[in-house]
C-alpha cells in the first residue's frame, strides 16, 4: 500500500494526468489543498510508522463480537459444532470427539484450531482477561478448556502421527 501511495505521489509530482479528474478532485479535498505528491508521501510515511509501531493492546480496546468471530473463526465454529448441542456429557468429551473425528485429515482441521487456541491464550492471559474478551462470545473458551484442547490435539498427533522408527 505504501509503495503504491509513493508511486502515485511520484506520478502526481511529474504532472501525469493519467488518473481520472474525479481522483484528482478527491485527492485535493482529502489533502485540504496541500500538494498532492506531498500529501500522498505523508500518508505513506504515516502508514509505515503505524505498521512498525503496531501494538495489539486487547486489554485497552477489546474485540467486538464480529471481530472475535473473524479473528477466531474456528474456535467460534467449534462451539456450534461440538459443544452447544449437548451431545457429549462433558466439554472434555466434546474436545476428544472433535479431535478424533478428523483423523486422518487432522492437519486441515486441527492445526488451525490449535493455532487459534494458542493465540487466544497468549492474547488473553488469565481467566479474567479471557472472560471479558473472548468467552463472552465463544462461551466454551476458557483458559482451561483451551489448554485441554491443545493437549488433546498434541496427544492425538503423538499417538497417530509419529513415525515409529
Coordinates of C-alpha atoms in Angstrom, one line a residue:
X1 CA 0.0 0.0 0.0
X2 CA 2.7 2.4 0.9
X3 CA 4.6 1.7 -2.3
X4 CA 1.5 2.4 -4.3
X5 CA 1.0 5.7 -2.5
X6 CA 4.6 6.7 -3.1
X7 CA 4.3 5.7 -6.8
X8 CA 1.1 7.7 -7.3
X9 CA 2.8 10.6 -5.5
X10 CA 5.6 10.4 -8.0
X11 CA 3.1 10.4 -10.9
X12 CA 1.4 13.5 -9.4
X13 CA 4.8 15.3 -9.0
X14 CA 5.6 14.6 -12.6
X15 CA 2.2 16.1 -13.6
X16 CA 0.9 12.8 -15.1
X17 CA -2.7 13.2 -16.0
X18 CA -3.5 9.5 -16.4
X19 CA -5.7 9.4 -13.3
X20 CA -9.3 10.5 -13.8
X21 CA -10.3 14.0 -12.8
X22 CA -12.5 12.6 -10.0
X23 CA -9.4 11.1 -8.4
X24 CA -7.6 14.5 -8.5
X25 CA -10.6 16.2 -7.0
X26 CA -10.9 13.7 -4.2
X27 CA -7.2 13.9 -3.5
X28 CA -7.3 17.7 -3.4
X29 CA -10.3 17.5 -1.0
X30 CA -8.6 14.9 1.2
X31 CA -5.3 16.8 1.3
X32 CA -7.1 20.1 2.2
X33 CA -5.4 21.9 -0.7
X34 CA -1.9 20.7 0.0
X35 CA 0.4 19.5 -2.7
X36 CA -0.9 16.1 -3.9
X37 CA 2.5 14.4 -4.0
X38 CA 3.5 15.7 -0.6
X39 CA 0.1 14.6 0.8
X40 CA 0.5 11.0 -0.6
X41 CA 4.1 10.7 0.6
X42 CA 2.9 11.8 4.0
X43 CA 0.2 9.2 4.1
X44 CA 2.7 6.5 3.1
X45 CA 5.1 7.6 5.9
X46 CA 2.2 7.5 8.4
X47 CA 1.2 4.0 7.4
X48 CA 4.8 2.8 7.6
X49 CA 5.2 4.3 11.1
X50 CA 1.9 2.8 12.3
X51 CA 2.9 -0.6 10.9
X52 CA 6.3 -0.6 12.6
X53 CA 4.9 0.5 15.9
X54 CA 1.8 -1.6 16.0
X55 CA 0.6 -2.8 19.3
X56 CA -2.3 -5.2 19.9
X57 CA -3.5 -3.9 23.2
X58 CA -6.6 -6.0 23.6
X59 CA -6.8 -5.1 27.2
X60 CA -7.3 -1.4 26.2
X61 CA -9.5 -1.9 23.2
X62 CA -11.3 -5.3 23.5
X63 CA -12.6 -7.1 20.4
X64 CA -16.2 -6.8 19.4
X65 CA -18.4 -9.8 18.7
X66 CA -17.8 -9.7 15.0
X67 CA -14.0 -9.1 15.5
X68 CA -13.8 -12.3 17.7
X69 CA -15.7 -14.3 15.0
X70 CA -13.3 -13.0 12.3
X71 CA -10.1 -13.4 14.5
X72 CA -11.1 -16.8 15.9
X73 CA -13.5 -18.4 13.3
X74 CA -12.5 -22.0 14.2
X75 CA -13.0 -21.5 17.9
X76 CA -16.3 -19.9 17.3
X77 CA -17.5 -22.6 14.9
X78 CA -16.1 -25.3 17.2
X79 CA -18.7 -24.5 19.9
X80 CA -21.5 -24.6 17.4
X81 CA -20.4 -27.9 16.0
X82 CA -19.1 -29.8 19.1
X83 CA -20.2 -28.1 22.4
X84 CA -23.5 -26.3 22.4
X85 CA -25.8 -29.1 21.3
X86 CA -25.1 -31.2 24.4
X87 CA -24.3 -34.4 22.5
X88 CA -21.4 -35.1 24.9
X89 CA -21.6 -35.3 28.7
X90 CA -18.6 -33.1 29.3
X91 CA -16.5 -30.5 27.5
X92 CA -13.6 -32.8 27.7
X93 CA -15.6 -35.5 25.8
X94 CA -16.6 -32.9 23.1
X95 CA -13.0 -31.9 22.7
X96 CA -11.8 -35.5 22.4
X97 CA -14.6 -36.4 20.0
X98 CA -13.8 -33.5 17.7
X99 CA -10.1 -34.3 17.7
X100 CA -10.7 -38.0 17.0
X101 CA -13.3 -37.3 14.3
X102 CA -10.8 -35.5 12.0
X103 CA -8.4 -38.4 11.6
X104 CA -6.6 -38.9 9.1
X105 CA -7.2 -35.3 7.8
X106 CA -6.1 -33.8 11.1
X107 CA -3.8 -31.2 9.6
X108 CA -6.5 -29.3 7.8
X109 CA -8.7 -29.0 10.9
X110 CA -6.5 -29.4 14.0
X111 CA -3.5 -27.3 13.1
X112 CA -5.5 -24.1 12.5
X113 CA -7.8 -24.8 15.5
X114 CA -4.8 -25.3 17.8
X115 CA -3.2 -22.1 16.4
X116 CA -6.3 -20.1 17.3
X117 CA -6.4 -21.7 20.8
X118 CA -2.7 -20.9 21.4
X119 CA -3.2 -17.3 20.1
X120 CA -6.2 -16.8 22.5
X121 CA -4.1 -18.0 25.4
X122 CA -1.4 -15.5 24.5
X123 CA -3.6 -12.6 23.7
X124 CA -5.9 -13.0 26.7
X125 CA -3.7 -14.2 29.6
X126 CA -5.6 -15.3 32.6
X127 CA -9.2 -16.2 33.4
X128 CA -10.5 -12.6 33.7
X129 CA -8.9 -11.3 30.5
X130 CA -10.3 -14.2 28.6
X131 CA -13.7 -14.0 30.2
X132 CA -14.0 -10.3 29.3
X133 CA -12.7 -10.5 25.8
X134 CA -13.3 -14.0 24.3
X135 CA -15.6 -16.1 26.5
X136 CA -18.3 -13.5 26.2
X137 CA -18.6 -14.5 22.5
X138 CA -17.1 -18.0 22.4
X139 CA -18.7 -19.2 25.6
X140 CA -16.9 -22.5 26.0
X141 CA -13.4 -20.9 25.5
X142 CA -11.8 -20.6 28.9
X143 CA -8.0 -20.9 29.6
X144 CA -8.6 -24.4 31.0
X145 CA -10.7 -25.6 28.1
X146 CA -8.2 -24.2 25.5
X147 CA -5.4 -26.0 27.3
X148 CA -7.4 -29.2 27.3
X149 CA -8.0 -28.8 23.6
X150 CA -4.3 -28.2 22.9
X151 CA -3.4 -31.3 25.0
X152 CA -6.0 -33.4 23.1
X153 CA -4.5 -32.3 19.8
X154 CA -1.0 -32.9 21.0
X155 CA -1.8 -36.3 22.3
X156 CA -3.6 -37.3 19.1
X157 CA -0.7 -36.1 17.0
X158 CA 1.8 -38.0 19.0
X159 CA -0.3 -41.2 19.1
X160 CA -1.4 -41.2 15.4
X161 CA 1.2 -39.2 13.5
X162 CA 4.6 -40.0 15.0
X163 CA 6.9 -42.0 12.9
X164 CA 7.6 -45.3 14.8
X165 CA 11.2 -45.6 13.5

